[in-house]
Amino acid sequence: MLLGQMMEMPLTITAIMRHAERVHQDGHISSITVDNPGHRITYGDAFARARRLANALQELGLQRGDRIATLMWNDYRHFEAYYAISCSGYVCHTINPRLFPEQLEYIVNHAEDRALLVDPTLLPLVERIADKLPTLRQIIVAGGAVPDSALPNLVAWEDFIGGASEDFRFPALDEREASSLCYTSGTTGNPKGVLYSHRSTVLHAMACASPDVLGIGSSDSVLPVVPMFHVNAWSTPYAAPMLGSNLIFPGPKMGDGETLAKLINGHGVSFALGVPTIWLGLLTWCRENDVTLEPLERVGVGGAACPLAIMDEFRERHGVHVQQGWGMTEMSPVGTFNVPRKALADLPLDNARQVQVLQGRTIFTVEMKITDDDNNELPWDNEAVGRLKVRGPGVCSGYYRLEDSETHDAEGWFDTGDVAAITPDGNLRITDRTKDVIKSGGEWISSIDLENAVMAHPAVAEAAVIGISHPKWTERPLMIVVAAGEAPSGEELRGFLKGKVADWWIPEDVVFVDELPHGATGKVSKLELRKQFKDYEAS
Amino acid sequence: MLLGQMMEMPLTITAIMRHAERVHQDGHISSITVDNPGHRITYGDAFARARRLANALQELGLQRGDRIATLMWNDYRHFEAYYAISCSGYVCHTINPRLFPEQLEYIVNHAEDRALLVDPTLLPLVERIADKLPTLRQIIVAGGAVPDSALPNLVAWEDFIGGASEDFRFPALDEREASSLCYTSGTTGNPKGVLYSHRSTVLHAMACASPDVLGIGSSDSVLPVVPMFHVNAWSTPYAAPMLGSNLIFPGPKMGDGETLAKLINGHGVSFALGVPTIWLGLLTWCRENDVTLEPLERVGVGGAACPLAIMDEFRERHGVHVQQGWGMTEMSPVGTFNVPRKALADLPLDNARQVQVLQGRTIFTVEMKITDDDNNELPWDNEAVGRLKVRGPGVCSGYYRLEDSETHDAEGWFDTGDVAAITPDGNLRITDRTKDVIKSGGEWISSIDLENAVMAHPAVAEAAVIGISHPKWTERPLMIVVAAGEAPSGEELRGFLKGKVADWWIPEDVVFVDELPHGATGKVSKLELRKQFKDYEAS
């Protein structure tokens, strides 16, 4: 083997910091925090504070590879923690505050976290379980002062780093060293930890940096409403400083339409990312208050299929192009991303919308395939539907401290648990989760297709479809609807679906509810719905 | 050390091919070749042909790591060779046809090339030295038939791959294996080979893919006028299929303004890359024929400082934004790139132009510093001028089959041989080559600053400044000018420089010549100029 003669420079998060400090030091981060709703800091100053935090953490007597937990919203302190922890050779364990207390307790103990950085608004969660977290040596509360609390060992962030020097020499790291840890909240069993490496994080950020994916540069301001406590905010905390984009962080106000609108217009946000629910709230507020999102150019949507109505309203009222993406915690997280506006510009609107509803093409570094139940690869013809499997340097090879992974096959592909078709030109179309597929008369019905179709009805705010047992067809779909305003009749919705999906897919049963149950990551919990409707009798 | 649990997937050129074949198979390559001035092929079909070429090459009985030379223009066959050779585990040795015959002979023998792929227009170069190339087993002439030649062992490309199957299983490669080889033609001594790895090539292409660097996506058509036989055409043969952009290749017509204009307008080229001389020819042809480059949005310029006149004419006549870059063969090659139009949009034109003349900021993965002669780092204040040093995973660590590298320091930094200042926000300003600096009265005069300043004069087509010895000041600058039309007087040019550079920099001596000598990479040969003017007496 003849080796190339190129420099050995590891792919580390430290290299992203070094790059941003030299050439994008004037880029800035604007944040809403509990102690300052209008905070602003340059990358140069944020990294200086990250070095102070690194110095302070070192004083705790930590070992290389130790896990440090964060339970925080998107803001500059969380950003500083990302870099201070990972670049010190510790593992930044981001925790989702929407988990149940027993799940929180489980993962802190499973990870054996040594310290916890927590937002003051989330401290009550910790207080409930703190006496069951024996590995924690220090709890650091984001802000300048410690709130009233029964917990004895609290220190305020600003006091913690108060005496620490800005001089800190981050250690030389192997690019395969662990950098961060995020637990997925499966619908059954305990959460499972995905242990990212510096290499996977950097490669994923570089792939996301492509013009057709995040597509952000030094003239952009980016609003990640996707959380840093989960799926690494789609790599924006890494990609933005790498590319020189400003970061606009909503702090605890992620779900507040008014706040998001003011951040977008006040900070010249050109690109925003989040799940569909977030955008529903933003669009509603803008409509009701006659506000237009002037600087916004693009919105990235993931986490759930984006209803066409959202894309249409963004385009028609705000001139904003919506790009869907798809990914998972296990994938760093981005797997696919839909094409930019320019690529659709020459298509008639209807055709462009048909492309927009797809999940998009794989980013470079991610490979995907669909297989039948016997692991035979299926064609990319937009017809064949199969299990979606992926591989790549940003995909996990197993789970932290678990011997086996049932989701990795013998050749190393990861089974996403999604069911999908792929168009001949490589656009992913997710049709279901494996466990949500409805088997009716020996054929599959896609719950997601039904949901998307009915959510285009103006009187439908949200909808979910689950399978209910049926004496003749094994299963039939049950459609559960949250109405927007006055509820339409089930018959009207059935008529609306006609021609949009196969006739035999159309649910005989439609029920209206006040709200749907959502899980910790904001997705509709079909497990919960199946429990609620387990005794429902198909008509 | 705690390792991350992410998949081991090597960074290989094969992965780029696999990605493009799945999601950008309909992207296409348009080429001018000797046998077809209007050739077009999709990526899907080009990679199928690459597999046939790989099969045919394998029949030559090659070993992993063997070097295969190419002596070709930018076209689809050269593209196919890039992938067939590197992905087979051989080394794609691109040769610059503008080298002297003795240099060609030296590098083929130094590399021990086993086969040579040659364009029919370049076959005469090979005929002159073929009997001195003992390692060559096969010469393959690009096209469907072998031209008349005294050489015995020629085979036409299409015959060579004629019987070969499209089925080929590319080997699993280590990402640090050598992928390609390119010799730099130094001004003294033998050419030195830079041996790229798969890893360096992929990382460089990913970094170049950033929105603020190449910034190309699936809606772009890219015209690399920078050669594939040298500096990897600025990574466009890798980045374009990775990102889904079409490639438009000018073949042997790189220097022809009319051809370039027709390619741009006929193929909807949105981004073109090349050295300043190329653009002078294109702009002149457009001006004389009243043609506007409608689809063109951006031009990337490197290889030499781009005169402001070129940037102004592109902007004013064609609405095109010019972005300078800077790099070297030793750097894969891109080191820095200037900011995009959007970032300059809010600046007054004069300020924007002041930014445009800089070489830009480092791409991610490249680090730079400037040092004094004692290797002390100098500040980034746009004042301090020092030796420019770089490092990164895309920078060479030495030269092929050379024991020592005088250009790498003890800490592993590569001395670029350039002299530069850096602005506080990280923009590079090259002031000279180390060996071209003029030392006058103990201070440095920048030959490049003087050249840029005088080239803004409308009657100056090209200019070079060298140092000539002076009894009192050690050296003084001599300005050598090619006039555009009627030559101005030396006094007029001296007056023109007043206020644009320091008074004591202004050359006492200005001479006019019909043309300047250029080296193999298209740059003015100051070595040759110094020879020509070695007896010139300073006034």
CSV table of C-alpha atoms in Angstrom, one decimal, chain A residues 231-518:
chain,number,residue,atom,x,y,z
A,231,VAL,CA,-29.9,15.9,17.8
A,232,ASN,CA,-27.2,18.6,18.2
A,233,ALA,CA,-29.5,21.3,16.8
A,234,TRP,CA,-28.9,19.7,13.4
A,235,SER,CA,-25.2,20.6,13.7
A,236,THR,CA,-25.8,24.3,13.6
A,237,PRO,CA,-23.7,24.9,16.7
A,238,TYR,CA,-20.8,23.4,14.7
A,239,ALA,CA,-21.6,24.5,11.2
A,240,ALA,CA,-22.4,28.1,11.9
A,241,PRO,CA,-19.0,29.0,13.4
A,242,MET,CA,-17.2,26.9,10.8
A,243,LEU,CA,-18.9,28.9,8.1
A,244,GLY,CA,-19.1,32.3,9.8
A,245,SER,CA,-22.9,32.5,10.2
A,246,ASN,CA,-24.4,34.3,13.1
A,247,LEU,CA,-26.5,32.1,15.6
A,248,ILE,CA,-29.7,33.4,17.0
A,249,PHE,CA,-30.9,31.3,20.0
A,250,PRO,CA,-34.4,31.5,21.4
A,251,GLY,CA,-33.5,30.1,24.8
A,252,PRO,CA,-36.6,28.8,26.6
A,253,LYS,CA,-38.9,30.6,24.1
A,254,MET,CA,-38.8,27.9,21.4
A,255,GLY,CA,-42.5,27.4,21.2
A,256,ASP,CA,-43.6,31.1,21.2
A,257,GLY,CA,-44.6,32.4,17.8
A,258,GLU,CA,-44.3,36.0,18.8
A,259,THR,CA,-40.8,35.6,20.1
A,260,LEU,CA,-39.7,33.8,17.0
A,261,ALA,CA,-41.1,36.4,14.7
A,262,LYS,CA,-39.4,39.2,16.6
A,263,LEU,CA,-36.1,37.3,16.6
A,264,ILE,CA,-36.4,36.8,12.8
A,265,ASN,CA,-37.2,40.3,12.0
A,266,GLY,CA,-35.0,41.9,14.7
A,267,HIS,CA,-31.9,39.9,13.9
A,268,GLY,CA,-32.2,39.5,10.1
A,269,VAL,CA,-32.6,35.7,10.3
A,270,SER,CA,-32.2,34.2,6.8
A,271,PHE,CA,-32.5,30.6,7.8
A,272,ALA,CA,-34.5,28.9,10.5
A,273,LEU,CA,-34.8,25.3,11.5
A,274,GLY,CA,-37.4,23.4,13.4
A,275,VAL,CA,-40.2,20.9,13.6
A,276,PRO,CA,-43.6,21.6,11.9
A,277,THR,CA,-45.4,22.4,15.2
A,278,ILE,CA,-43.1,25.3,15.8
A,279,TRP,CA,-43.9,26.8,12.4
A,280,LEU,CA,-47.6,26.4,12.9
A,281,GLY,CA,-47.3,28.6,15.9
A,282,LEU,CA,-45.2,31.2,14.2
A,283,LEU,CA,-47.4,31.3,11.1
A,284,THR,CA,-50.5,31.7,13.2
A,285,TRP,CA,-49.1,34.6,15.2
A,286,CYS,CA,-47.9,36.3,12.0
A,287,ARG,CA,-51.3,35.9,10.4
A,288,GLU,CA,-53.2,37.2,13.4
A,289,ASN,CA,-50.8,40.2,13.8
A,290,ASP,CA,-50.3,40.9,10.2
A,291,VAL,CA,-46.5,40.5,10.4
A,292,THR,CA,-44.3,39.4,7.5
A,293,LEU,CA,-41.0,37.7,8.0
A,294,GLU,CA,-39.0,39.9,5.8
A,295,PRO,CA,-35.4,38.7,6.1
A,296,LEU,CA,-36.3,35.1,6.3
A,297,GLU,CA,-35.3,33.2,3.1
A,298,ARG,CA,-35.5,29.5,4.0
A,299,VAL,CA,-36.9,27.2,6.6
A,300,GLY,CA,-35.6,23.7,7.3
A,301,VAL,CA,-38.2,21.3,8.6
A,302,GLY,CA,-37.6,17.9,10.1
A,303,GLY,CA,-38.7,15.6,13.0
A,304,ALA,CA,-42.0,15.0,11.2
A,305,ALA,CA,-43.4,15.3,7.8
A,306,CYS,CA,-44.2,18.9,7.0
A,307,PRO,CA,-47.8,19.6,6.0
A,308,LEU,CA,-48.2,21.2,2.6
A,309,ALA,CA,-50.3,24.0,4.2
A,310,ILE,CA,-47.2,25.1,6.1
A,311,MET,CA,-45.0,25.2,3.0
A,312,ASP,CA,-47.7,27.1,1.1
A,313,GLU,CA,-48.3,29.7,3.7
A,314,PHE,CA,-44.5,30.3,4.1
A,315,ARG,CA,-44.2,30.8,0.3
A,316,GLU,CA,-47.4,32.8,-0.2
A,317,ARG,CA,-47.3,35.1,2.8
A,318,HIS,CA,-43.6,35.4,3.5
A,319,GLY,CA,-41.7,34.4,0.3
A,320,VAL,CA,-40.0,31.7,2.3
A,321,HIS,CA,-38.8,28.4,0.8
A,322,VAL,CA,-39.4,25.4,3.0
A,323,GLN,CA,-36.9,22.5,2.7
A,324,GLN,CA,-37.7,19.2,4.5
A,325,GLY,CA,-35.0,17.1,5.9
A,326,TRP,CA,-34.9,13.7,7.6
A,327,GLY,CA,-32.6,12.3,10.2
A,328,MET,CA,-32.2,10.6,13.6
A,329,THR,CA,-30.2,11.0,16.8
A,330,GLU,CA,-28.4,7.9,15.6
A,331,MET,CA,-27.3,9.8,12.4
A,332,SER,CA,-25.8,12.9,14.0
A,333,PRO,CA,-28.7,13.6,12.9
A,334,VAL,CA,-29.1,14.8,9.3
A,335,GLY,CA,-29.6,12.0,6.7
A,336,THR,CA,-31.4,13.7,3.8
A,337,PHE,CA,-32.3,17.2,2.8
A,338,ASN,CA,-34.7,18.5,0.1
A,339,VAL,CA,-33.5,20.6,-2.8
A,340,PRO,CA,-33.2,24.4,-2.7
A,341,ARG,CA,-35.6,26.9,-4.2
A,342,LYS,CA,-33.4,27.5,-7.2
A,343,ALA,CA,-33.6,23.9,-8.3
A,344,LEU,CA,-37.4,24.1,-8.3
A,345,ALA,CA,-37.7,27.5,-9.9
A,346,ASP,CA,-38.3,26.2,-13.4
A,347,LEU,CA,-41.0,23.7,-12.4
A,348,PRO,CA,-44.7,24.5,-12.4
A,349,LEU,CA,-45.8,25.2,-8.9
A,350,ASP,CA,-47.7,21.9,-8.5
A,351,ASN,CA,-44.7,19.9,-9.5
A,352,ALA,CA,-42.4,21.9,-7.2
A,353,ARG,CA,-44.8,21.1,-4.4
A,354,GLN,CA,-44.7,17.4,-5.2
A,355,VAL,CA,-40.9,17.6,-4.8
A,356,GLN,CA,-41.1,19.7,-1.6
A,357,VAL,CA,-43.2,17.1,0.3
A,358,LEU,CA,-40.4,14.5,-0.1
A,359,GLN,CA,-37.7,14.1,2.5
A,360,GLY,CA,-34.9,14.8,0.0
A,361,ARG,CA,-31.6,13.3,-1.1
A,362,THR,CA,-28.9,11.9,1.2
A,363,ILE,CA,-26.2,14.4,2.2
A,364,PHE,CA,-22.7,13.3,1.2
A,365,THR,CA,-21.3,10.8,3.7
A,366,VAL,CA,-24.7,9.2,4.2
A,367,GLU,CA,-25.8,6.1,2.2
A,368,MET,CA,-29.2,4.6,2.2
A,369,LYS,CA,-31.1,1.6,0.9
A,370,ILE,CA,-34.5,0.0,1.3
A,371,THR,CA,-34.9,-3.7,1.8
A,372,ASP,CA,-37.7,-6.2,2.1
A,373,ASP,CA,-38.1,-8.3,5.2
A,374,ASP,CA,-35.4,-10.8,3.9
A,375,ASN,CA,-32.9,-7.9,3.5
A,376,ASN,CA,-33.1,-8.0,-0.3
A,377,GLU,CA,-32.5,-4.5,-1.7
A,378,LEU,CA,-35.5,-2.9,-3.3
A,379,PRO,CA,-35.4,-0.6,-6.4
A,380,TRP,CA,-35.5,3.2,-6.3
A,381,ASP,CA,-38.7,3.5,-8.3
A,382,ASN,CA,-40.9,5.5,-5.9
A,383,GLU,CA,-43.2,2.3,-5.8
A,384,ALA,CA,-41.3,-0.3,-3.8
A,385,VAL,CA,-41.7,0.3,-0.1
A,386,GLY,CA,-39.3,-1.2,2.4
A,387,ARG,CA,-37.2,-0.9,5.5
A,388,LEU,CA,-34.9,2.1,5.3
A,389,LYS,CA,-31.3,1.4,6.2
A,390,VAL,CA,-28.3,3.7,6.4
A,391,ARG,CA,-24.6,3.8,6.9
A,392,GLY,CA,-21.9,6.4,7.0
A,393,PRO,CA,-19.2,8.0,9.2
A,394,GLY,CA,-21.9,10.0,11.0
A,395,VAL,CA,-24.1,6.9,11.8
A,396,CYS,CA,-23.7,5.2,15.1
A,397,SER,CA,-22.2,1.7,15.2
A,398,GLY,CA,-23.9,0.7,18.4
A,399,TYR,CA,-25.2,2.2,21.7
A,400,TYR,CA,-23.3,3.4,24.7
A,401,ARG,CA,-22.7,0.6,27.2
A,402,LEU,CA,-25.0,-1.8,25.5
A,403,GLU,CA,-23.6,-5.1,24.3
A,404,ASP,CA,-25.9,-5.7,21.4
A,405,SER,CA,-27.7,-3.5,18.9
A,406,GLU,CA,-30.7,-5.1,17.3
A,407,THR,CA,-30.9,-2.3,14.8
A,408,HIS,CA,-27.5,-3.0,13.2
A,409,ASP,CA,-27.4,-5.8,10.6
A,410,ALA,CA,-24.5,-8.2,9.9
A,411,GLU,CA,-23.1,-5.9,7.2
A,412,GLY,CA,-23.1,-3.0,9.5
A,413,TRP,CA,-26.2,-1.1,8.1
A,414,PHE,CA,-28.4,0.6,10.6
A,415,ASP,CA,-32.1,-0.1,10.4
A,416,THR,CA,-33.8,3.3,10.9
A,417,GLY,CA,-37.1,1.9,11.9
A,418,ASP,CA,-38.6,3.9,9.0
A,419,VAL,CA,-40.5,2.5,6.1
A,420,ALA,CA,-39.9,4.4,2.8
A,421,ALA,CA,-39.9,4.5,-1.0
A,422,ILE,CA,-37.1,6.3,-2.9
A,423,THR,CA,-37.6,8.1,-6.2
A,424,PRO,CA,-35.3,7.2,-9.2
A,425,ASP,CA,-33.4,10.4,-8.6
A,426,GLY,CA,-32.8,9.6,-5.0
A,427,ASN,CA,-35.4,11.5,-3.1
A,428,LEU,CA,-36.6,9.8,0.0
A,429,ARG,CA,-40.3,9.4,0.7
A,430,ILE,CA,-40.9,8.2,4.3
A,431,THR,CA,-44.2,6.3,4.4
A,432,ASP,CA,-44.2,5.1,8.0
A,433,ARG,CA,-42.5,4.0,11.0
A,434,THR,CA,-42.0,0.2,10.9
A,435,LYS,CA,-44.1,-0.1,14.1
A,436,ASP,CA,-46.9,2.2,12.8
A,437,VAL,CA,-47.5,0.6,9.5
A,438,ILE,CA,-51.1,-0.5,9.2
A,439,LYS,CA,-51.6,-4.0,7.7
A,440,SER,CA,-55.0,-4.3,6.0
A,441,GLY,CA,-56.0,-7.2,4.0
A,442,GLY,CA,-52.4,-8.3,3.6
A,443,GLU,CA,-51.3,-4.9,2.2
A,444,TRP,CA,-49.7,-1.9,3.9
A,445,ILE,CA,-51.4,1.4,4.5
A,446,SER,CA,-49.2,4.4,5.2
A,447,SER,CA,-50.4,6.3,8.2
A,448,ILE,CA,-48.1,9.2,7.3
A,449,ASP,CA,-49.6,9.5,3.8
A,450,LEU,CA,-53.1,9.6,5.3
A,451,GLU,CA,-52.0,12.2,7.9
A,452,ASN,CA,-50.4,14.4,5.3
A,453,ALA,CA,-53.4,14.1,3.0
A,454,VAL,CA,-56.0,15.1,5.7
A,455,MET,CA,-53.8,17.8,7.2
A,456,ALA,CA,-54.2,19.7,3.9
A,457,HIS,CA,-57.9,20.3,4.9
A,458,PRO,CA,-58.2,23.8,6.3
A,459,ALA,CA,-60.3,22.7,9.2
A,460,VAL,CA,-57.7,20.2,10.4
A,461,ALA,CA,-55.0,21.4,12.8
A,462,GLU,CA,-53.3,18.1,13.5
A,463,ALA,CA,-54.1,14.5,12.7
A,464,ALA,CA,-52.8,11.0,13.5
A,465,VAL,CA,-53.7,7.6,12.0
A,466,ILE,CA,-53.3,4.3,13.9
A,467,GLY,CA,-54.2,0.8,13.1
A,468,ILE,CA,-57.1,-0.8,15.0
A,469,SER,CA,-57.9,-4.5,14.8
A,470,HIS,CA,-60.6,-5.6,12.4
A,471,PRO,CA,-62.2,-9.0,12.2
A,472,LYS,CA,-62.0,-9.2,8.4
A,473,TRP,CA,-59.1,-7.0,7.3
A,474,THR,CA,-56.8,-7.7,10.3
A,475,GLU,CA,-56.3,-3.9,10.7
A,476,ARG,CA,-58.1,-0.8,9.5
A,477,PRO,CA,-57.0,2.8,9.9
A,478,LEU,CA,-58.5,5.0,12.6
A,479,MET,CA,-58.1,8.7,12.0
A,480,ILE,CA,-57.8,10.9,15.1
A,481,VAL,CA,-58.2,14.6,14.4
A,482,VAL,CA,-57.7,17.9,16.2
A,483,ALA,CA,-59.9,20.4,14.5
A,484,ALA,CA,-58.9,24.0,13.7
A,485,GLY,CA,-62.0,25.9,14.9
A,486,GLU,CA,-65.3,24.1,14.2
A,487,ALA,CA,-64.9,20.4,13.5
A,488,PRO,CA,-65.8,19.2,10.1
A,489,SER,CA,-67.8,15.9,9.8
A,490,GLY,CA,-66.0,12.6,9.4
A,491,GLU,CA,-67.9,12.2,6.1
A,492,GLU,CA,-66.5,15.5,4.9
A,493,LEU,CA,-62.9,14.5,5.6
A,494,ARG,CA,-63.5,11.1,3.9
A,495,GLY,CA,-64.8,12.9,0.9
A,496,PHE,CA,-61.7,15.2,1.0
A,497,LEU,CA,-59.4,12.2,0.9
A,498,LYS,CA,-61.1,10.7,-2.1
A,499,GLY,CA,-58.7,10.8,-5.1
A,500,LYS,CA,-55.8,11.8,-2.8
A,501,VAL,CA,-55.1,8.2,-1.6
A,502,ALA,CA,-56.2,4.8,-2.7
A,503,ASP,CA,-59.9,4.3,-2.0
A,504,TRP,CA,-59.4,1.3,0.2
A,505,TRP,CA,-57.0,3.3,2.5
A,506,ILE,CA,-59.7,5.8,3.4
A,507,PRO,CA,-60.6,5.3,7.1
A,508,GLU,CA,-64.2,4.3,7.9
A,509,ASP,CA,-63.6,5.8,11.4
A,510,VAL,CA,-62.7,9.3,12.2
A,511,VAL,CA,-62.7,10.7,15.8
A,512,PHE,CA,-62.2,14.2,17.0
A,513,VAL,CA,-60.1,15.0,20.1
A,514,ASP,CA,-59.0,18.2,21.8
A,515,GLU,CA,-55.3,17.4,21.6
A,516,LEU,CA,-52.9,14.6,20.6
A,517,PRO,CA,-50.3,13.2,23.0
A,518,HIS,CA,-46.7,14.3,22.2
